[in-house]
PDB file of C-alpha atoms in Angstrom:
ATOM      1  CA  MET B   1     146.644 247.153 100.009  1.00  0.00           C
ATOM      2  CA  ARG B   2     150.096 247.972 101.729  1.00  0.00           C
ATOM      3  CA  ILE B   3     152.765 249.938  99.203  1.00  0.00           C
ATOM      4  CA  VAL B   4     156.266 249.257 100.062  1.00  0.00           C
ATOM      5  CA  HIS B   5     159.358 251.597  98.598  1.00  0.00           C
ATOM      6  CA  GLY B   6     162.503 249.922  97.957  1.00  0.00           C
ATOM      7  CA  TRP B   7     164.036 246.437  97.931  1.00  0.00           C
ATOM      8  CA  LYS B   8     166.671 246.322 100.812  1.00  0.00           C
ATOM      9  CA  GLY B   9     166.437 245.578 104.053  1.00  0.00           C
ATOM     10  CA  LEU B  10     162.433 244.504 103.975  1.00  0.00           C
ATOM     11  CA  SER B  11     160.677 242.858 106.942  1.00  0.00           C
ATOM     12  CA  GLN B  12     159.705 239.306 106.363  1.00  0.00           C
ATOM     13  CA  ALA B  13     155.929 240.442 106.208  1.00  0.00           C
ATOM     14  CA  ASP B  14     156.809 242.602 103.139  1.00  0.00           C
ATOM     15  CA  ARG B  15     158.572 239.688 101.178  1.00  0.00           C
ATOM     16  CA  GLY B  16     157.471 236.373  99.877  1.00  0.00           C
ATOM     17  CA  ALA B  17     154.747 237.826  97.464  1.00  0.00           C
ATOM     18  CA  ALA B  18     153.308 235.982  94.112  1.00  0.00           C
ATOM     19  CA  VAL B  19     153.900 239.124  92.086  1.00  0.00           C
ATOM     20  CA  ALA B  20     152.966 240.380  88.537  1.00  0.00           C
ATOM     21  CA  LEU B  21     156.055 242.575  87.020  1.00  0.00           C
ATOM     22  CA  GLY B  22     155.858 245.664  84.688  1.00  0.00           C
ATOM     23  CA  ASN B  23     155.137 249.272  84.790  1.00  0.00           C
ATOM     24  CA  PHE B  24     151.556 248.632  84.679  1.00  0.00           C
ATOM     25  CA  ASP B  25     150.773 252.495  83.462  1.00  0.00           C
ATOM     26  CA  GLY B  26     146.990 252.440  82.884  1.00  0.00           C
ATOM     27  CA  VAL B  27     146.321 249.212  84.588  1.00  0.00           C
ATOM     28  CA  HIS B  28     144.480 248.216  81.315  1.00  0.00           C
ATOM     29  CA  ARG B  29     143.230 244.887  80.245  1.00  0.00           C
ATOM     30  CA  GLY B  30     146.460 243.507  79.260  1.00  0.00           C
ATOM     31  CA  HIS B  31     148.259 244.362  82.298  1.00  0.00           C
ATOM     32  CA  GLN B  32     145.013 242.856  84.322  1.00  0.00           C
ATOM     33  CA  LYS B  33     145.740 239.454  82.507  1.00  0.00           C
ATOM     34  CA  VAL B  34     149.207 239.446  83.863  1.00  0.00           C
ATOM     35  CA  ILE B  35     147.970 240.545  87.465  1.00  0.00           C
ATOM     36  CA  ALA B  36     145.287 237.647  87.203  1.00  0.00           C
ATOM     37  CA  GLN B  37     148.216 234.960  86.528  1.00  0.00           C
ATOM     38  CA  ALA B  38     150.129 236.312  89.762  1.00  0.00           C
ATOM     39  CA  ALA B  39     146.692 236.066  91.611  1.00  0.00           C
ATOM     40  CA  ARG B  40     146.380 232.103  90.725  1.00  0.00           C
ATOM     41  CA  ALA B  41     149.638 231.614  91.594  1.00  0.00           C
ATOM     42  CA  ALA B  42     149.336 233.414  95.025  1.00  0.00           C
ATOM     43  CA  GLY B  43     146.200 231.096  95.501  1.00  0.00           C
ATOM     44  CA  ALA B  44     148.169 228.324  94.916  1.00  0.00           C
ATOM     45  CA  LEU B  45     151.052 229.179  96.888  1.00  0.00           C
ATOM     46  CA  ARG B  46     149.204 230.918  99.771  1.00  0.00           C
ATOM     47  CA  ALA B  47     151.152 233.786  99.287  1.00  0.00           C
ATOM     48  CA  PRO B  48     150.139 237.638  99.047  1.00  0.00           C
ATOM     49  CA  LEU B  49     149.115 238.836  95.721  1.00  0.00           C
ATOM     50  CA  GLY B  50     151.758 241.383  94.841  1.00  0.00           C
ATOM     51  CA  VAL B  51     152.682 244.050  92.088  1.00  0.00           C
ATOM     52  CA  ILE B  52     156.169 245.214  91.200  1.00  0.00           C
ATOM     53  CA  SER B  53     156.598 248.833  89.690  1.00  0.00           C
ATOM     54  CA  PHE B  54     159.059 251.766  89.241  1.00  0.00           C
ATOM     55  CA  ASP B  55     159.201 255.386  90.212  1.00  0.00           C
ATOM     56  CA  PRO B  56     159.864 257.444  88.111  1.00  0.00           C
ATOM     57  CA  HIS B  57     158.734 255.177  85.193  1.00  0.00           C
ATOM     58  CA  PRO B  58     161.869 254.106  83.193  1.00  0.00           C
ATOM     59  CA  ARG B  59     160.574 256.198  80.358  1.00  0.00           C
ATOM     60  CA  GLN B  60     161.346 259.475  82.279  1.00  0.00           C
ATOM     61  CA  ILE B  61     164.870 258.550  82.715  1.00  0.00           C
ATOM     62  CA  PHE B  62     165.839 257.207  79.282  1.00  0.00           C
ATOM     63  CA  GLN B  63     163.586 259.906  77.183  1.00  0.00           C
ATOM     64  CA  PRO B  64     163.344 263.195  79.547  1.00  0.00           C
ATOM     65  CA  ASP B  65     162.438 265.035  76.518  1.00  0.00           C
ATOM     66  CA  ALA B  66     159.665 262.951  75.387  1.00  0.00           C
ATOM     67  CA  PRO B  67     156.232 264.449  75.412  1.00  0.00           C
ATOM     68  CA  SER B  68     154.276 263.861  78.379  1.00  0.00           C
ATOM     69  CA  PHE B  69     152.827 260.253  78.554  1.00  0.00           C
ATOM     70  CA  ARG B  70     151.200 259.115  81.865  1.00  0.00           C
ATOM     71  CA  ILE B  71     147.772 257.437  81.719  1.00  0.00           C
ATOM     72  CA  MET B  72     147.370 257.540  85.411  1.00  0.00           C
ATOM     73  CA  LYS B  73     148.711 258.999  88.567  1.00  0.00           C
ATOM     74  CA  PRO B  74     150.339 257.056  91.313  1.00  0.00           C
ATOM     75  CA  ASP B  75     147.041 257.546  93.317  1.00  0.00           C
ATOM     76  CA  GLN B  76     144.983 256.221  90.963  1.00  0.00           C
ATOM     77  CA  GLN B  77     147.280 253.581  89.919  1.00  0.00           C
ATOM     78  CA  ALA B  78     147.222 252.402  93.509  1.00  0.00           C
ATOM     79  CA  ARG B  79     143.609 252.340  93.611  1.00  0.00           C
ATOM     80  CA  ALA B  80     143.265 250.358  90.434  1.00  0.00           C
ATOM     81  CA  LEU B  81     145.689 247.933  91.757  1.00  0.00           C
ATOM     82  CA  ALA B  82     143.862 247.275  95.120  1.00  0.00           C
ATOM     83  CA  ALA B  83     140.289 246.904  93.060  1.00  0.00           C
ATOM     84  CA  LEU B  84     142.066 244.080  91.707  1.00  0.00           C
ATOM     85  CA  GLY B  85     142.846 242.455  94.780  1.00  0.00           C
ATOM     86  CA  VAL B  86     146.440 243.410  95.176  1.00  0.00           C
ATOM     87  CA  GLU B  87     147.834 243.286  99.010  1.00  0.00           C
ATOM     88  CA  VAL B  88     151.339 244.271  98.500  1.00  0.00           C
ATOM     89  CA  PHE B  89     152.510 247.062  95.957  1.00  0.00           C
ATOM     90  CA  HIS B  90     155.990 247.418  95.473  1.00  0.00           C
ATOM     91  CA  VAL B  91     157.462 250.693  94.125  1.00  0.00           C
ATOM     92  CA  LEU B  92     161.111 250.095  93.086  1.00  0.00           C
ATOM     93  CA  PRO B  93     163.224 253.335  92.583  1.00  0.00           C
ATOM     94  CA  PHE B  94     164.472 253.285  89.226  1.00  0.00           C
ATOM     95  CA  ASP B  95     167.902 255.226  89.856  1.00  0.00           C
ATOM     96  CA  SER B  96     171.341 254.750  88.357  1.00  0.00           C
ATOM     97  CA  GLU B  97     171.743 251.324  90.589  1.00  0.00           C
ATOM     98  CA  MET B  98     168.718 249.866  89.066  1.00  0.00           C
ATOM     99  CA  ALA B  99     169.303 251.180  85.746  1.00  0.00           C
ATOM    100  CA  ASN B 100     172.645 249.553  85.824  1.00  0.00           C
ATOM    101  CA  LEU B 101     171.812 246.113  86.944  1.00  0.00           C
ATOM    102  CA  THR B 102     171.917 243.259  84.335  1.00  0.00           C
ATOM    103  CA  ASP B 103     168.977 241.328  83.933  1.00  0.00           C
ATOM    104  CA  ARG B 104     170.363 238.403  85.993  1.00  0.00           C
ATOM    105  CA  GLN B 105     171.350 241.051  88.744  1.00  0.00           C
ATOM    106  CA  PHE B 106     167.903 242.098  88.567  1.00  0.00           C
ATOM    107  CA  ALA B 107     166.504 238.838  88.927  1.00  0.00           C
ATOM    108  CA  ALA B 108     168.689 237.546  91.750  1.00  0.00           C
ATOM    109  CA  GLU B 109     169.295 240.678  93.812  1.00  0.00           C
ATOM    110  CA  VAL B 110     165.825 242.504  93.335  1.00  0.00           C
ATOM    111  CA  LEU B 111     163.361 239.479  93.200  1.00  0.00           C
ATOM    112  CA  ALA B 112     165.032 236.764  94.820  1.00  0.00           C
ATOM    113  CA  ARG B 113     167.098 238.300  97.468  1.00  0.00           C
ATOM    114  CA  GLY B 114     165.300 241.294  97.981  1.00  0.00           C
ATOM    115  CA  LEU B 115     162.023 240.666  97.541  1.00  0.00           C
ATOM    116  CA  GLY B 116     162.112 236.907  98.145  1.00  0.00           C
ATOM    117  CA  VAL B 117     159.565 236.632  95.289  1.00  0.00           C
ATOM    118  CA  ARG B 118     157.791 232.922  95.368  1.00  0.00           C
ATOM    119  CA  HIS B 119     156.099 233.657  91.626  1.00  0.00           C
ATOM    120  CA  VAL B 120     156.805 236.268  89.019  1.00  0.00           C
ATOM    121  CA  ALA B 121     154.132 236.632  85.973  1.00  0.00           C
ATOM    122  CA  VAL B 122     155.180 238.955  83.292  1.00  0.00           C
ATOM    123  CA  GLY B 123     154.022 239.934  80.048  1.00  0.00           C
ATOM    124  CA  PHE B 124     154.935 238.275  76.907  1.00  0.00           C
ATOM    125  CA  ASP B 125     156.831 241.436  75.675  1.00  0.00           C
ATOM    126  CA  ILE B 126     158.297 242.281  79.067  1.00  0.00           C
ATOM    127  CA  SER B 127     162.331 243.641  78.868  1.00  0.00           C
ATOM    128  CA  PHE B 128     164.239 244.181  81.968  1.00  0.00           C
ATOM    129  CA  GLY B 129     168.161 244.708  83.404  1.00  0.00           C
ATOM    130  CA  LYS B 130     170.705 247.138  81.766  1.00  0.00           C
ATOM    131  CA  GLY B 131     170.359 247.472  77.894  1.00  0.00           C
ATOM    132  CA  ARG B 132     166.798 245.712  78.437  1.00  0.00           C
ATOM    133  CA  THR B 133     168.341 242.722  77.511  1.00  0.00           C
ATOM    134  CA  GLY B 134     166.134 240.331  79.783  1.00  0.00           C
ATOM    135  CA  SER B 135     163.230 238.609  78.037  1.00  0.00           C
ATOM    136  CA  PRO B 136     160.385 236.314  79.477  1.00  0.00           C
ATOM    137  CA  GLU B 137     162.270 233.274  78.453  1.00  0.00           C
ATOM    138  CA  LEU B 138     165.203 234.317  80.814  1.00  0.00           C
ATOM    139  CA  MET B 139     163.150 235.642  83.577  1.00  0.00           C
ATOM    140  CA  ALA B 140     161.880 231.577  83.507  1.00  0.00           C
ATOM    141  CA  LYS B 141     165.578 230.335  83.200  1.00  0.00           C
ATOM    142  CA  TYR B 142     166.432 232.601  86.479  1.00  0.00           C
ATOM    143  CA  GLY B 143     163.487 231.330  88.078  1.00  0.00           C
ATOM    144  CA  VAL B 144     164.543 227.747  87.987  1.00  0.00           C
ATOM    145  CA  GLU B 145     167.735 229.151  89.089  1.00  0.00           C
ATOM    146  CA  LEU B 146     166.618 231.342  92.079  1.00  0.00           C
ATOM    147  CA  GLY B 147     164.034 229.201  93.308  1.00  0.00           C
ATOM    148  CA  PHE B 148     160.543 231.166  92.364  1.00  0.00           C
ATOM    149  CA  THR B 149     158.107 229.999  89.546  1.00  0.00           C
ATOM    150  CA  VAL B 150     157.330 232.012  86.414  1.00  0.00           C
ATOM    151  CA  SER B 151     154.247 232.536  84.116  1.00  0.00           C
ATOM    152  CA  ILE B 152     154.245 234.754  80.997  1.00  0.00           C
ATOM    153  CA  ALA B 153     151.202 236.008  79.649  1.00  0.00           C
ATOM    154  CA  GLU B 154     150.318 235.989  76.231  1.00  0.00           C
ATOM    155  CA  ALA B 155     149.002 239.075  74.188  1.00  0.00           C
ATOM    156  CA  LEU B 156     145.279 240.116  74.704  1.00  0.00           C
ATOM    157  CA  GLY B 157     143.313 241.916  72.503  1.00  0.00           C
ATOM    158  CA  GLU B 158     140.482 242.077  69.363  1.00  0.00           C
ATOM    159  CA  GLY B 159     141.612 241.139  66.378  1.00  0.00           C
ATOM    160  CA  GLU B 160     145.170 241.816  65.661  1.00  0.00           C
ATOM    161  CA  THR B 161     145.321 244.830  67.724  1.00  0.00           C
ATOM    162  CA  LYS B 162     147.238 243.909  71.366  1.00  0.00           C
ATOM    163  CA  TYR B 163     146.053 245.940  74.348  1.00  0.00           C
ATOM    164  CA  SER B 164     148.560 248.424  75.256  1.00  0.00           C
ATOM    165  CA  SER B 165     149.547 251.401  77.178  1.00  0.00           C
ATOM    166  CA  THR B 166     151.054 252.992  73.687  1.00  0.00           C
ATOM    167  CA  GLY B 167     147.523 251.825  72.246  1.00  0.00           C
ATOM    168  CA  VAL B 168     145.826 253.986  74.988  1.00  0.00           C
ATOM    169  CA  ARG B 169     147.927 257.161  74.135  1.00  0.00           C
ATOM    170  CA  GLU B 170     147.182 256.694  70.600  1.00  0.00           C
ATOM    171  CA  ALA B 171     143.811 256.776  71.186  1.00  0.00           C
ATOM    172  CA  LEU B 172     143.823 259.748  73.291  1.00  0.00           C
ATOM    173  CA  ARG B 173     145.712 261.674  70.997  1.00  0.00           C
ATOM    174  CA  ASP B 174     143.757 261.094  68.500  1.00  0.00           C
ATOM    175  CA  GLY B 175     140.355 262.043  70.221  1.00  0.00           C
ATOM    176  CA  ARG B 176     139.056 258.104  70.352  1.00  0.00           C
ATOM    177  CA  PRO B 177     138.468 258.396  74.127  1.00  0.00           C
ATOM    178  CA  GLN B 178     136.112 255.293  73.910  1.00  0.00           C
ATOM    179  CA  ASP B 179     138.983 253.094  72.321  1.00  0.00           C
ATOM    180  CA  ALA B 180     141.158 253.806  75.226  1.00  0.00           C
ATOM    181  CA  ALA B 181     138.384 252.944  77.297  1.00  0.00           C
ATOM    182  CA  ALA B 182     138.101 249.673  75.641  1.00  0.00           C
ATOM    183  CA  ILE B 183     141.708 248.844  76.314  1.00  0.00           C
ATOM    184  CA  LEU B 184     141.876 250.259  79.975  1.00  0.00           C
ATOM    185  CA  GLY B 185     138.463 248.567  80.586  1.00  0.00           C
ATOM    186  CA  ARG B 186     137.132 252.080  81.955  1.00  0.00           C
ATOM    187  CA  PRO B 187     137.569 255.428  80.795  1.00  0.00           C
ATOM    188  CA  PHE B 188     140.609 257.285  81.016  1.00  0.00           C
ATOM    189  CA  ALA B 189     140.459 259.904  83.932  1.00  0.00           C
ATOM    190  CA  ILE B 190     142.330 262.980  84.793  1.00  0.00           C
ATOM    191  CA  GLU B 191     142.695 263.747  88.345  1.00  0.00           C
ATOM    192  CA  GLY B 192     144.049 266.990  89.649  1.00  0.00           C
ATOM    193  CA  MET B 193     143.136 269.576  92.080  1.00  0.00           C
ATOM    194  CA  VAL B 194     140.877 272.348  91.215  1.00  0.00           C
ATOM    195  CA  GLU B 195     142.547 275.587  90.411  1.00  0.00           C
ATOM    196  CA  ARG B 196     141.405 279.387  90.043  1.00  0.00           C
ATOM    197  CA  GLY B 197     141.274 280.421  86.422  1.00  0.00           C
ATOM    198  CA  ARG B 198     140.184 283.615  84.969  1.00  0.00           C
ATOM    199  CA  GLN B 199     136.232 282.979  85.803  1.00  0.00           C
ATOM    200  CA  LEU B 200     135.305 284.091  81.940  1.00  0.00           C
ATOM    201  CA  GLY B 201     133.122 280.944  82.149  1.00  0.00           C
ATOM    202  CA  ARG B 202     131.202 281.823  85.099  1.00  0.00           C
ATOM    203  CA  THR B 203     130.531 285.449  83.559  1.00  0.00           C
ATOM    204  CA  LEU B 204     129.339 283.617  80.407  1.00  0.00           C
ATOM    205  CA  GLY B 205     127.074 281.359  81.833  1.00  0.00           C
ATOM    206  CA  PHE B 206     129.016 278.142  82.165  1.00  0.00           C
ATOM    207  CA  PRO B 207     131.314 278.130  85.112  1.00  0.00           C
ATOM    208  CA  THR B 208     134.442 275.748  84.805  1.00  0.00           C
ATOM    209  CA  ALA B 209     136.388 273.886  87.314  1.00  0.00           C
ATOM    210  CA  ASN B 210     140.241 273.917  86.071  1.00  0.00           C
ATOM    211  CA  VAL B 211     142.423 271.273  86.234  1.00  0.00           C
ATOM    212  CA  ALA B 212     146.106 271.338  85.023  1.00  0.00           C
ATOM    213  CA  LEU B 213     147.194 268.084  83.055  1.00  0.00           C
ATOM    214  CA  THR B 214     150.670 268.089  84.707  1.00  0.00           C
ATOM    215  CA  ASP B 215     152.556 264.665  83.381  1.00  0.00           C
ATOM    216  CA  TYR B 216     149.296 263.077  81.834  1.00  0.00           C
ATOM    217  CA  VAL B 217     149.491 262.264  77.840  1.00  0.00           C
ATOM    218  CA  ILE B 218     147.870 265.313  76.181  1.00  0.00           C
ATOM    219  CA  PRO B 219     144.438 264.280  74.589  1.00  0.00           C
ATOM    220  CA  LYS B 220     143.365 265.486  71.055  1.00  0.00           C
ATOM    221  CA  PHE B 221     142.552 269.267  72.107  1.00  0.00           C
ATOM    222  CA  GLY B 222     138.700 269.857  71.829  1.00  0.00           C
ATOM    223  CA  SER B 223     135.561 269.237  73.729  1.00  0.00           C
ATOM    224  CA  TYR B 224     134.421 266.106  75.581  1.00  0.00           C
ATOM    225  CA  ALA B 225     131.362 264.426  77.291  1.00  0.00           C
ATOM    226  CA  THR B 226     132.500 263.880  81.068  1.00  0.00           C
ATOM    227  CA  ARG B 227     131.876 262.467  84.034  1.00  0.00           C
ATOM    228  CA  THR B 228     133.550 264.223  87.096  1.00  0.00           C
ATOM    229  CA  ARG B 229     134.000 262.191  90.451  1.00  0.00           C
ATOM    230  CA  LEU B 230     133.969 264.684  93.480  1.00  0.00           C
ATOM    231  CA  PRO B 231     135.729 263.927  96.923  1.00  0.00           C
ATOM    232  CA  ASP B 232     132.626 262.829  98.299  1.00  0.00           C
ATOM    233  CA  GLY B 233     131.836 260.355  95.552  1.00  0.00           C
ATOM    234  CA  ARG B 234     129.061 262.243  93.875  1.00  0.00           C
ATOM    235  CA  GLU B 235     129.595 261.821  90.037  1.00  0.00           C
ATOM    236  CA  ILE B 236     128.483 264.559  87.801  1.00  0.00           C
ATOM    237  CA  ALA B 237     127.761 264.821  84.202  1.00  0.00           C
ATOM    238  CA  GLY B 238     129.140 267.618  82.030  1.00  0.00           C
ATOM    239  CA  VAL B 239     131.288 268.942  79.174  1.00  0.00           C
ATOM    240  CA  ALA B 240     134.691 269.999  79.147  1.00  0.00           C
ATOM    241  CA  ASN B 241     137.642 271.479  76.991  1.00  0.00           C
ATOM    242  CA  ILE B 242     141.056 270.088  76.540  1.00  0.00           C
ATOM    243  CA  GLY B 243     143.222 272.479  75.455  1.00  0.00           C
ATOM    244  CA  VAL B 244     145.199 276.032  75.620  1.00  0.00           C
ATOM    245  CA  ASN B 245     141.939 278.073  75.120  1.00  0.00           C
ATOM    246  CA  PRO B 246     142.561 280.160  72.038  1.00  0.00           C
ATOM    247  CA  GLN B 247     139.856 282.601  72.464  1.00  0.00           C
ATOM    248  CA  ILE B 248     141.741 283.919  75.533  1.00  0.00           C
ATOM    249  CA  PRO B 249     145.055 286.436  74.889  1.00  0.00           C
ATOM    250  CA  GLY B 250     148.227 285.241  76.261  1.00  0.00           C
ATOM    251  CA  GLU B 251     149.713 281.632  76.737  1.00  0.00           C
ATOM    252  CA  ILE B 252     148.369 279.023  78.992  1.00  0.00           C
ATOM    253  CA  ALA B 253     149.380 275.581  79.707  1.00  0.00           C
ATOM    254  CA  PRO B 254     146.926 272.951  78.521  1.00  0.00           C
ATOM    255  CA  ARG B 255     144.466 272.013  80.940  1.00  0.00           C
ATOM    256  CA  LEU B 256     141.099 270.728  81.686  1.00  0.00           C
ATOM    257  CA  GLU B 257     138.111 272.956  81.712  1.00  0.00           C
ATOM    258  CA  VAL B 258     135.231 270.930  82.875  1.00  0.00           C
ATOM    259  CA  TRP B 259     131.582 272.517  83.393  1.00  0.00           C
ATOM    260  CA  LEU B 260     129.602 270.464  85.744  1.00  0.00           C
ATOM    261  CA  PHE B 261     125.947 270.089  85.042  1.00  0.00           C
ATOM    262  CA  ASP B 262     123.228 271.322  87.217  1.00  0.00           C
ATOM    263  CA  PHE B 263     126.268 271.948  90.019  1.00  0.00           C
ATOM    264  CA  ASP B 264     127.221 275.367  91.657  1.00  0.00           C
ATOM    265  CA  GLU B 265     129.186 274.828  94.768  1.00  0.00           C
ATOM    266  CA  ASP B 266     132.894 276.026  95.522  1.00  0.00           C
ATOM    267  CA  ILE B 267     135.096 272.991  94.735  1.00  0.00           C
ATOM    268  CA  TYR B 268     138.383 275.190  94.657  1.00  0.00           C
ATOM    269  CA  ASP B 269     141.467 273.263  96.030  1.00  0.00           C
ATOM    270  CA  GLN B 270     139.557 269.848  95.764  1.00  0.00           C
ATOM    271  CA  VAL B 271     140.598 267.115  94.069  1.00  0.00           C
ATOM    272  CA  ILE B 272     138.642 265.969  91.371  1.00  0.00           C
ATOM    273  CA  GLU B 273     138.774 262.751  88.915  1.00  0.00           C
ATOM    274  CA  THR B 274     137.222 263.643  85.103  1.00  0.00           C
ATOM    275  CA  ASP B 275     136.275 260.671  82.658  1.00  0.00           C
ATOM    276  CA  LEU B 276     136.401 261.624  79.226  1.00  0.00           C
ATOM    277  CA  ILE B 277     133.387 260.037  77.985  1.00  0.00           C
ATOM    278  CA  ALA B 278     133.293 261.045  74.098  1.00  0.00           C
ATOM    279  CA  PHE B 279     134.846 263.363  71.635  1.00  0.00           C
ATOM    280  CA  LEU B 280     132.507 266.091  70.808  1.00  0.00           C
ATOM    281  CA  ARG B 281     134.644 268.363  68.479  1.00  0.00           C
ATOM    282  CA  PRO B 282     138.232 269.797  67.904  1.00  0.00           C
ATOM    283  CA  GLU B 283     139.280 273.016  70.110  1.00  0.00           C
ATOM    284  CA  ALA B 284     138.712 276.467  67.719  1.00  0.00           C
ATOM    285  CA  LYS B 285     139.283 280.015  68.204  1.00  0.00           C
ATOM    286  CA  PHE B 286     135.522 281.774  67.343  1.00  0.00           C
ATOM    287  CA  ALA B 287     134.777 285.340  65.836  1.00  0.00           C
ATOM    288  CA  ASP B 288     133.786 286.750  68.980  1.00  0.00           C
ATOM    289  CA  LEU B 289     132.563 285.211  72.559  1.00  0.00           C
ATOM    290  CA  PRO B 290     128.736 285.381  71.566  1.00  0.00           C
ATOM    291  CA  THR B 291     129.933 282.832  68.671  1.00  0.00           C
ATOM    292  CA  MET B 292     132.138 280.805  71.536  1.00  0.00           C
ATOM    293  CA  VAL B 293     129.193 280.783  73.920  1.00  0.00           C
ATOM    294  CA  ALA B 294     126.701 279.348  71.455  1.00  0.00           C
ATOM    295  CA  GLN B 295     129.272 276.611  70.664  1.00  0.00           C
ATOM    296  CA  VAL B 296     129.632 275.688  74.223  1.00  0.00           C
ATOM    297  CA  MET B 297     125.927 275.468  75.020  1.00  0.00           C
ATOM    298  CA  ALA B 298     125.777 273.409  71.619  1.00  0.00           C
ATOM    299  CA  ASP B 299     128.278 270.894  72.905  1.00  0.00           C
ATOM    300  CA  ALA B 300     126.522 271.134  76.140  1.00  0.00           C
ATOM    301  CA  ALA B 301     123.344 270.050  74.896  1.00  0.00           C
ATOM    302  CA  GLN B 302     125.119 267.142  72.672  1.00  0.00           C
ATOM    303  CA  ALA B 303     126.939 265.802  76.260  1.00  0.00           C
ATOM    304  CA  ARG B 304     123.545 266.140  77.917  1.00  0.00           C
ATOM    305  CA  ALA B 305     121.949 263.585  75.072  1.00  0.00           C
ATOM    306  CA  LEU B 306     124.825 261.185  75.396  1.00  0.00           C
ATOM    307  CA  LEU B 307     125.149 261.422  79.318  1.00  0.00           C
ATOM    308  CA  LEU B 308     121.776 262.065  80.635  1.00  0.00           C
ATOM    309  CA  PRO B 309     119.411 260.771  77.756  1.00  0.00           C
ATOM    310  CA  ASP B 310     116.073 260.981  80.082  1.00  0.00           C
ATOM    311  CA  PHE B 311     116.702 264.625  80.730  1.00  0.00           C
TER     312      PHE B 311
END
């Protein structure tokens, strides 16, 4: 998959795709439906399959003080799109110029003139252009005028619940990683470099790999059963705490501390990716360290039973 930044002065090889348009944070099952519609059009038109998204996410511009909300880092998003067969990923800068384009200017200058799109697939609830005045119906109208076809994906979900990035965030904040996974089509995963912590866990018998949460949506603080992928592709079951570790004096930023079962290798400064499989209990401050250790061991036993039932 090629990642193309910007929309001006592109070579012909980077233009002319059938594209899905959206933010695609999470690349959840609703997003996948939009991309599947673009894929069908790409096949019919014999055009490359593309996705258009924005960097930074518009929410970071319009709500700069809002809590962290990202479901994926850019490299995670790119891997998820490539797995769906996307051939070209258009990452458009969401700057003052982009923010001030009217809906028609966006369709004409960015989609038609800049990217030369042949088809645009959008979700049923998309908005675009300054003031978010653009709608799926307007996109279809502009397509007729500007020479590209348009498809609109209907809501996807179970019962009355539509799959959405908001639904993923709510599930994670409520401590429901299984519900987040049902929307995503895979577990929510935190990726980051292993940092050096205070190494208290190692002295207590459960060494942890510490990863900053950076811009991720902050899941409910507590203990989780996890699976972690190492850079070499190995996947290791474990138990993790997400939170601020109130047992230790001093303030720390929220982070992931994951104990990889039956693993004793130096992975400092390596990038790992940890799936949240099940929520075990809320974060707590214990009366003393022995009580905390006993609870961590109980959490580990519960995680092993969930993840390694034949252990």
